[in-house]
PDB file of C-alpha atoms in Angstrom:
ATOM      1  CA  UNK A 183      -1.125  -1.064 -58.985  1.00 51.00           C
ATOM      2  CA  UNK A 184      -2.890   1.485 -60.772  1.00 60.00           C
ATOM      3  CA  UNK A 185      -3.575   4.971 -59.543  1.00 63.00           C
ATOM      4  CA  UNK A 186      -7.207   4.713 -58.807  1.00 62.00           C
ATOM      5  CA  UNK A 187      -6.382   1.285 -56.721  1.00 62.00           C
ATOM      6  CA  UNK A 188      -3.549   3.249 -55.027  1.00 59.00           C
ATOM      7  CA  UNK A 189      -5.639   6.370 -53.982  1.00 61.00           C
ATOM      8  CA  UNK A 190      -8.191   3.931 -52.750  1.00 65.00           C
ATOM      9  CA  UNK A 191      -5.650   2.226 -50.529  1.00 71.00           C
ATOM     10  CA  UNK A 192      -4.604   5.429 -49.349  1.00 74.00           C
ATOM     11  CA  UNK A 193      -8.035   6.680 -48.339  1.00 82.00           C
ATOM     12  CA  UNK A 194      -8.758   3.469 -46.452  1.00 89.00           C
ATOM     13  CA  UNK A 195      -5.494   3.718 -44.384  1.00 92.00           C
ATOM     14  CA  UNK A 196      -6.182   7.508 -43.591  1.00 94.00           C
ATOM     15  CA  UNK A 197      -9.739   6.061 -42.324  1.00 95.00           C
ATOM     16  CA  UNK A 198      -7.935   3.219 -40.563  1.00 97.00           C
ATOM     17  CA  UNK A 199      -7.878   2.710 -36.828  1.00 97.00           C
ATOM     18  CA  UNK A 200      -4.610   4.161 -35.038  1.00 97.00           C
ATOM     19  CA  UNK A 201      -3.309   0.722 -34.131  1.00 97.00           C
ATOM     20  CA  UNK A 202      -3.683  -0.070 -38.246  1.00 97.00           C
ATOM     21  CA  UNK A 203      -1.693   2.809 -39.143  1.00 97.00           C
ATOM     22  CA  UNK A 204       1.020   2.107 -36.826  1.00 97.00           C
ATOM     23  CA  UNK A 205       1.157  -1.478 -37.826  1.00 98.00           C
ATOM     24  CA  UNK A 206       1.628  -0.491 -41.449  1.00 97.00           C
ATOM     25  CA  UNK A 207       4.095   2.037 -40.600  1.00 97.00           C
ATOM     26  CA  UNK A 208       6.099  -0.558 -38.681  1.00 98.00           C
ATOM     27  CA  UNK A 209       5.984  -3.198 -41.677  1.00 98.00           C
ATOM     28  CA  UNK A 210       7.258  -0.320 -43.780  1.00 98.00           C
ATOM     29  CA  UNK A 211      10.165   0.313 -41.393  1.00 98.00           C
ATOM     30  CA  UNK A 212      11.212  -3.180 -40.838  1.00 98.00           C
ATOM     31  CA  UNK A 213      11.078  -4.232 -44.616  1.00 98.00           C
ATOM     32  CA  UNK A 214      12.649  -0.918 -45.817  1.00 99.00           C
ATOM     33  CA  UNK A 215      15.493  -1.738 -43.324  1.00 99.00           C
ATOM     34  CA  UNK A 216      15.681  -5.430 -44.346  1.00 99.00           C
ATOM     35  CA  UNK A 217      15.320  -6.436 -40.810  1.00 99.00           C
ATOM     36  CA  UNK A 218      15.416 -10.199 -40.581  1.00 99.00           C
ATOM     37  CA  UNK A 219      11.773 -11.496 -39.664  1.00 98.00           C
ATOM     38  CA  UNK A 220      12.999 -13.640 -36.702  1.00 99.00           C
ATOM     39  CA  UNK A 221      14.979 -10.729 -35.386  1.00 99.00           C
ATOM     40  CA  UNK A 222      11.937  -8.293 -35.619  1.00 98.00           C
ATOM     41  CA  UNK A 223       9.825 -10.810 -33.880  1.00 99.00           C
ATOM     42  CA  UNK A 224      12.230 -11.019 -30.941  1.00 99.00           C
ATOM     43  CA  UNK A 225      12.285  -7.319 -30.730  1.00 98.00           C
ATOM     44  CA  UNK A 226       8.627  -6.917 -30.905  1.00 98.00           C
ATOM     45  CA  UNK A 227       8.220  -9.529 -28.004  1.00 99.00           C
ATOM     46  CA  UNK A 228      10.495  -7.254 -26.060  1.00 99.00           C
ATOM     47  CA  UNK A 229       8.693  -4.257 -26.987  1.00 98.00           C
ATOM     48  CA  UNK A 230       5.303  -6.106 -26.121  1.00 98.00           C
ATOM     49  CA  UNK A 231       6.614  -6.975 -22.752  1.00 98.00           C
ATOM     50  CA  UNK A 232       7.804  -3.449 -22.103  1.00 98.00           C
ATOM     51  CA  UNK A 233       4.519  -1.949 -22.978  1.00 98.00           C
ATOM     52  CA  UNK A 234       2.101  -4.447 -21.213  1.00 98.00           C
ATOM     53  CA  UNK A 235       4.425  -3.627 -18.050  1.00 97.00           C
ATOM     54  CA  UNK A 236       3.969  -0.105 -18.587  1.00 97.00           C
ATOM     55  CA  UNK A 237       0.109  -0.017 -18.983  1.00 96.00           C
ATOM     56  CA  UNK A 238      -0.326  -2.621 -16.023  1.00 95.00           C
ATOM     57  CA  UNK A 239       1.369  -0.266 -13.339  1.00 78.00           C
TER      58      UNK A 239
END
């Protein structure tokens, strides 16, 4: 990727909604730690259920 394209992507992310920024951070964290995709999905199911419970009370 050339520098102008990288800068454009960074600018796009800077202006992205918070949930997109968080998703990108989580993807980076999982990939950089080489977490198995199936393990990550199971963990995310638990996280989602926990957050849904917390937001419904």
